[in-house]
Amino acid sequence: MFIDSHCHINFPELAARMPEILAKMADNKVTHALCVSVDLPDFPQVLALAKEYPHIYASVGVHPDYEDTPEPSVEQLVELSNDPKIIAIGETGLDYFRLQGDLEWQRERFRTHIKASRITRKPLIIHTRAASEDTIRIMREEGAGTEAGGVAGVMHCFTESLEVARAAIDMGFYISFSGIVTFKSAKDLQAVALEVPLERILIETDSPYLAPMPHRGKMNEPGFVAHVGEYIAKLKGIPVEQVAEQTSANFFKLFNLVA
Ligand SMILES: [Zn+2]
Ligand SMILES: [Zn+2]
């Protein structure tokens, strides 16, 4: 069994094809998926999906790339996360690649999510792009991670260095690899994945984006997470069943779920 730890199946291009998407998950032995919230206006749809399907979970948060969107308060995030199907806070984090200029608002929004995670004890889903130094600094300042008395979380769609991976792992975090790791051009990331212990790895699609090989360039969907798992098994030279089992166990452990 595989678990897609990060997807956006509430986006219209995927939500319109739910029966097909669920069938593909079953075909590829993908047993669960976490539908990740990106803004407050879409949150009711995300929650509705998780309520409708027993093996779909959800999160609440506002993505760092969404500039013109209602700003969440700590209280709001805490309140909206008060449902057993909401298992995480995010996605949140910093993105200095997609947006430039004065991004103090992005850092403030990130701090808000970490505070909500500490209050709710629900793990963080962190998006970081071209901003790893500030990401790790703010995580430390706000007490993210198990060391600081916060809760752990996941660095999703990881594309940073081994050094950043190690800093996150030291704080109790998991590293999630997407289809990017399967791309021929991703040699540096493959070297990182080889070093990250399997006990700290999650796998994801980030669908509808970033379809893994051999579907690169097509619309992605949770069923394709199996290709990410297969690739990591090949990279590490271990049986695919071991990757499937361990990454699924990691998911249940991080999000405090009973398998
Ligand atoms: Zn992201
Ligand atoms: Zn995402």
mmCIF file with all atom_site columns, C-alpha atoms in Angstrom, residues 4-91:
data_model
loop_
_atom_site.group_PDB
_atom_site.id
_atom_site.type_symbol
_atom_site.label_atom_id
_atom_site.label_alt_id
_atom_site.label_comp_id
_atom_site.label_asym_id
_atom_site.label_entity_id
_atom_site.label_seq_id
_atom_site.pdbx_PDB_ins_code
_atom_site.Cartn_x
_atom_site.Cartn_y
_atom_site.Cartn_z
_atom_site.occupancy
_atom_site.B_iso_or_equiv
_atom_site.pdbx_formal_charge
_atom_site.auth_seq_id
_atom_site.auth_comp_id
_atom_site.auth_asym_id
_atom_site.auth_atom_id
_atom_site.pdbx_PDB_model_num
ATOM 1  C CA . ASP A 1 4  ? -0.267  10.128 -1.220  1.00 0.00 ? 4  ASP A CA 1
ATOM 2  C CA . SER A 1 5  ? 0.724   12.492 1.587   1.00 0.00 ? 5  SER A CA 1
ATOM 3  C CA . HIS A 1 6  ? -0.003  15.674 -0.398  1.00 0.00 ? 6  HIS A CA 1
ATOM 4  C CA . CYS A 1 7  ? -2.479  16.307 -3.199  1.00 0.00 ? 7  CYS A CA 1
ATOM 5  C CA . HIS A 1 8  ? -4.997  18.937 -4.271  1.00 0.00 ? 8  HIS A CA 1
ATOM 6  C CA . ILE A 1 9  ? -7.899  16.801 -5.474  1.00 0.00 ? 9  ILE A CA 1
ATOM 7  C CA . ASN A 1 10 ? -10.339 19.595 -4.639  1.00 0.00 ? 10 ASN A CA 1
ATOM 8  C CA . PHE A 1 11 ? -8.981  21.575 -7.628  1.00 0.00 ? 11 PHE A CA 1
ATOM 9  C CA . PRO A 1 12 ? -11.698 21.538 -10.321 1.00 0.00 ? 12 PRO A CA 1
ATOM 10 C CA . GLU A 1 13 ? -9.723  19.516 -12.891 1.00 0.00 ? 13 GLU A CA 1
ATOM 11 C CA . LEU A 1 14 ? -9.441  16.652 -10.378 1.00 0.00 ? 14 LEU A CA 1
ATOM 12 C CA . ALA A 1 15 ? -12.648 17.100 -8.356  1.00 0.00 ? 15 ALA A CA 1
ATOM 13 C CA . ALA A 1 16 ? -14.654 16.611 -11.555 1.00 0.00 ? 16 ALA A CA 1
ATOM 14 C CA . ARG A 1 17 ? -13.099 13.148 -12.024 1.00 0.00 ? 17 ARG A CA 1
ATOM 15 C CA . MET A 1 18 ? -13.388 11.701 -8.498  1.00 0.00 ? 18 MET A CA 1
ATOM 16 C CA . PRO A 1 19 ? -14.719 8.233  -9.445  1.00 0.00 ? 19 PRO A CA 1
ATOM 17 C CA . GLU A 1 20 ? -11.871 7.786  -11.950 1.00 0.00 ? 20 GLU A CA 1
ATOM 18 C CA . ILE A 1 21 ? -9.304  9.081  -9.461  1.00 0.00 ? 21 ILE A CA 1
ATOM 19 C CA . LEU A 1 22 ? -10.471 6.699  -6.739  1.00 0.00 ? 22 LEU A CA 1
ATOM 20 C CA . ALA A 1 23 ? -10.400 3.774  -9.205  1.00 0.00 ? 23 ALA A CA 1
ATOM 21 C CA . LYS A 1 24 ? -6.816  4.603  -10.233 1.00 0.00 ? 24 LYS A CA 1
ATOM 22 C CA . MET A 1 25 ? -5.801  4.791  -6.565  1.00 0.00 ? 25 MET A CA 1
ATOM 23 C CA . ALA A 1 26 ? -7.272  1.317  -5.986  1.00 0.00 ? 26 ALA A CA 1
ATOM 24 C CA . ASP A 1 27 ? -5.533  -0.074 -9.116  1.00 0.00 ? 27 ASP A CA 1
ATOM 25 C CA . ASN A 1 28 ? -2.176  1.216  -7.885  1.00 0.00 ? 28 ASN A CA 1
ATOM 26 C CA . LYS A 1 29 ? -2.708  0.145  -4.245  1.00 0.00 ? 29 LYS A CA 1
ATOM 27 C CA . VAL A 1 30 ? -2.824  3.764  -3.053  1.00 0.00 ? 30 VAL A CA 1
ATOM 28 C CA . THR A 1 31 ? -4.944  3.420  0.067   1.00 0.00 ? 31 THR A CA 1
ATOM 29 C CA . HIS A 1 32 ? -5.107  6.981  1.424   1.00 0.00 ? 32 HIS A CA 1
ATOM 30 C CA . ALA A 1 33 ? -4.538  10.563 0.331   1.00 0.00 ? 33 ALA A CA 1
ATOM 31 C CA . LEU A 1 34 ? -4.177  13.846 2.174   1.00 0.00 ? 34 LEU A CA 1
ATOM 32 C CA . CYS A 1 35 ? -5.977  16.694 0.423   1.00 0.00 ? 35 CYS A CA 1
ATOM 33 C CA . VAL A 1 36 ? -4.079  19.851 1.316   1.00 0.00 ? 36 VAL A CA 1
ATOM 34 C CA . SER A 1 37 ? -5.806  23.189 1.740   1.00 0.00 ? 37 SER A CA 1
ATOM 35 C CA . VAL A 1 38 ? -4.326  26.277 0.017   1.00 0.00 ? 38 VAL A CA 1
ATOM 36 C CA . ASP A 1 39 ? -6.755  29.041 1.002   1.00 0.00 ? 39 ASP A CA 1
ATOM 37 C CA . LEU A 1 40 ? -9.755  29.732 3.210   1.00 0.00 ? 40 LEU A CA 1
ATOM 38 C CA . PRO A 1 41 ? -12.394 30.151 0.441   1.00 0.00 ? 41 PRO A CA 1
ATOM 39 C CA . ASP A 1 42 ? -11.628 26.607 -0.838  1.00 0.00 ? 42 ASP A CA 1
ATOM 40 C CA . PHE A 1 43 ? -11.476 25.041 2.607   1.00 0.00 ? 43 PHE A CA 1
ATOM 41 C CA . PRO A 1 44 ? -15.157 23.964 2.746   1.00 0.00 ? 44 PRO A CA 1
ATOM 42 C CA . GLN A 1 45 ? -14.636 21.861 -0.420  1.00 0.00 ? 45 GLN A CA 1
ATOM 43 C CA . VAL A 1 46 ? -11.494 20.291 1.018   1.00 0.00 ? 46 VAL A CA 1
ATOM 44 C CA . LEU A 1 47 ? -13.314 19.400 4.237   1.00 0.00 ? 47 LEU A CA 1
ATOM 45 C CA . ALA A 1 48 ? -16.331 18.087 2.287   1.00 0.00 ? 48 ALA A CA 1
ATOM 46 C CA . LEU A 1 49 ? -14.104 15.691 0.303   1.00 0.00 ? 49 LEU A CA 1
ATOM 47 C CA . ALA A 1 50 ? -12.553 14.361 3.496   1.00 0.00 ? 50 ALA A CA 1
ATOM 48 C CA . LYS A 1 51 ? -15.990 13.936 5.059   1.00 0.00 ? 51 LYS A CA 1
ATOM 49 C CA . GLU A 1 52 ? -17.346 12.123 1.999   1.00 0.00 ? 52 GLU A CA 1
ATOM 50 C CA . TYR A 1 53 ? -14.504 9.597  1.564   1.00 0.00 ? 53 TYR A CA 1
ATOM 51 C CA . PRO A 1 54 ? -13.215 7.646  4.580   1.00 0.00 ? 54 PRO A CA 1
ATOM 52 C CA . HIS A 1 55 ? -9.684  7.255  3.158   1.00 0.00 ? 55 HIS A CA 1
ATOM 53 C CA . ILE A 1 56 ? -9.242  10.931 2.269   1.00 0.00 ? 56 ILE A CA 1
ATOM 54 C CA . TYR A 1 57 ? -7.856  13.248 4.950   1.00 0.00 ? 57 TYR A CA 1
ATOM 55 C CA . ALA A 1 58 ? -7.512  17.015 4.842   1.00 0.00 ? 58 ALA A CA 1
ATOM 56 C CA . SER A 1 59 ? -5.560  19.965 6.244   1.00 0.00 ? 59 SER A CA 1
ATOM 57 C CA . VAL A 1 60 ? -6.308  23.631 6.840   1.00 0.00 ? 60 VAL A CA 1
ATOM 58 C CA . GLY A 1 61 ? -3.995  26.456 5.821   1.00 0.00 ? 61 GLY A CA 1
ATOM 59 C CA . VAL A 1 62 ? -3.178  29.275 3.415   1.00 0.00 ? 62 VAL A CA 1
ATOM 60 C CA . HIS A 1 63 ? -0.416  28.728 0.855   1.00 0.00 ? 63 HIS A CA 1
ATOM 61 C CA . PRO A 1 64 ? 2.496   31.233 0.762   1.00 0.00 ? 64 PRO A CA 1
ATOM 62 C CA . ASP A 1 65 ? 1.951   31.839 -2.988  1.00 0.00 ? 65 ASP A CA 1
ATOM 63 C CA . TYR A 1 66 ? -1.617  33.142 -2.449  1.00 0.00 ? 66 TYR A CA 1
ATOM 64 C CA . GLU A 1 67 ? -1.185  36.873 -2.079  1.00 0.00 ? 67 GLU A CA 1
ATOM 65 C CA . ASP A 1 68 ? -4.695  38.275 -2.575  1.00 0.00 ? 68 ASP A CA 1
ATOM 66 C CA . THR A 1 69 ? -6.619  35.994 -0.288  1.00 0.00 ? 69 THR A CA 1
ATOM 67 C CA . PRO A 1 70 ? -8.150  36.345 3.197   1.00 0.00 ? 70 PRO A CA 1
ATOM 68 C CA . GLU A 1 71 ? -5.404  36.260 5.821   1.00 0.00 ? 71 GLU A CA 1
ATOM 69 C CA . PRO A 1 72 ? -5.990  33.579 8.478   1.00 0.00 ? 72 PRO A CA 1
ATOM 70 C CA . SER A 1 73 ? -5.684  34.298 12.185  1.00 0.00 ? 73 SER A CA 1
ATOM 71 C CA . VAL A 1 74 ? -4.365  31.783 14.685  1.00 0.00 ? 74 VAL A CA 1
ATOM 72 C CA . GLU A 1 75 ? -7.859  31.493 16.203  1.00 0.00 ? 75 GLU A CA 1
ATOM 73 C CA . GLN A 1 76 ? -9.415  30.839 12.821  1.00 0.00 ? 76 GLN A CA 1
ATOM 74 C CA . LEU A 1 77 ? -6.989  28.055 11.955  1.00 0.00 ? 77 LEU A CA 1
ATOM 75 C CA . VAL A 1 78 ? -7.483  26.494 15.379  1.00 0.00 ? 78 VAL A CA 1
ATOM 76 C CA . GLU A 1 79 ? -11.250 26.589 14.998  1.00 0.00 ? 79 GLU A CA 1
ATOM 77 C CA . LEU A 1 80 ? -11.332 25.273 11.418  1.00 0.00 ? 80 LEU A CA 1
ATOM 78 C CA . SER A 1 81 ? -9.003  22.404 12.292  1.00 0.00 ? 81 SER A CA 1
ATOM 79 C CA . ASN A 1 82 ? -11.401 21.153 14.952  1.00 0.00 ? 82 ASN A CA 1
ATOM 80 C CA . ASP A 1 83 ? -12.526 18.059 13.062  1.00 0.00 ? 83 ASP A CA 1
ATOM 81 C CA . PRO A 1 84 ? -11.079 14.526 13.218  1.00 0.00 ? 84 PRO A CA 1
ATOM 82 C CA . LYS A 1 85 ? -10.571 14.473 9.420   1.00 0.00 ? 85 LYS A CA 1
ATOM 83 C CA . ILE A 1 86 ? -8.383  17.598 9.578   1.00 0.00 ? 86 ILE A CA 1
ATOM 84 C CA . ILE A 1 87 ? -5.039  16.061 10.467  1.00 0.00 ? 87 ILE A CA 1
ATOM 85 C CA . ALA A 1 88 ? -2.575  18.867 9.699   1.00 0.00 ? 88 ALA A CA 1
ATOM 86 C CA . ILE A 1 89 ? -1.979  22.611 9.504   1.00 0.00 ? 89 ILE A CA 1
ATOM 87 C CA . GLY A 1 90 ? -0.874  23.866 6.076   1.00 0.00 ? 90 GLY A CA 1
ATOM 88 C CA . GLU A 1 91 ? 0.268   24.124 3.546   1.00 0.00 ? 91 GLU A CA 1
#
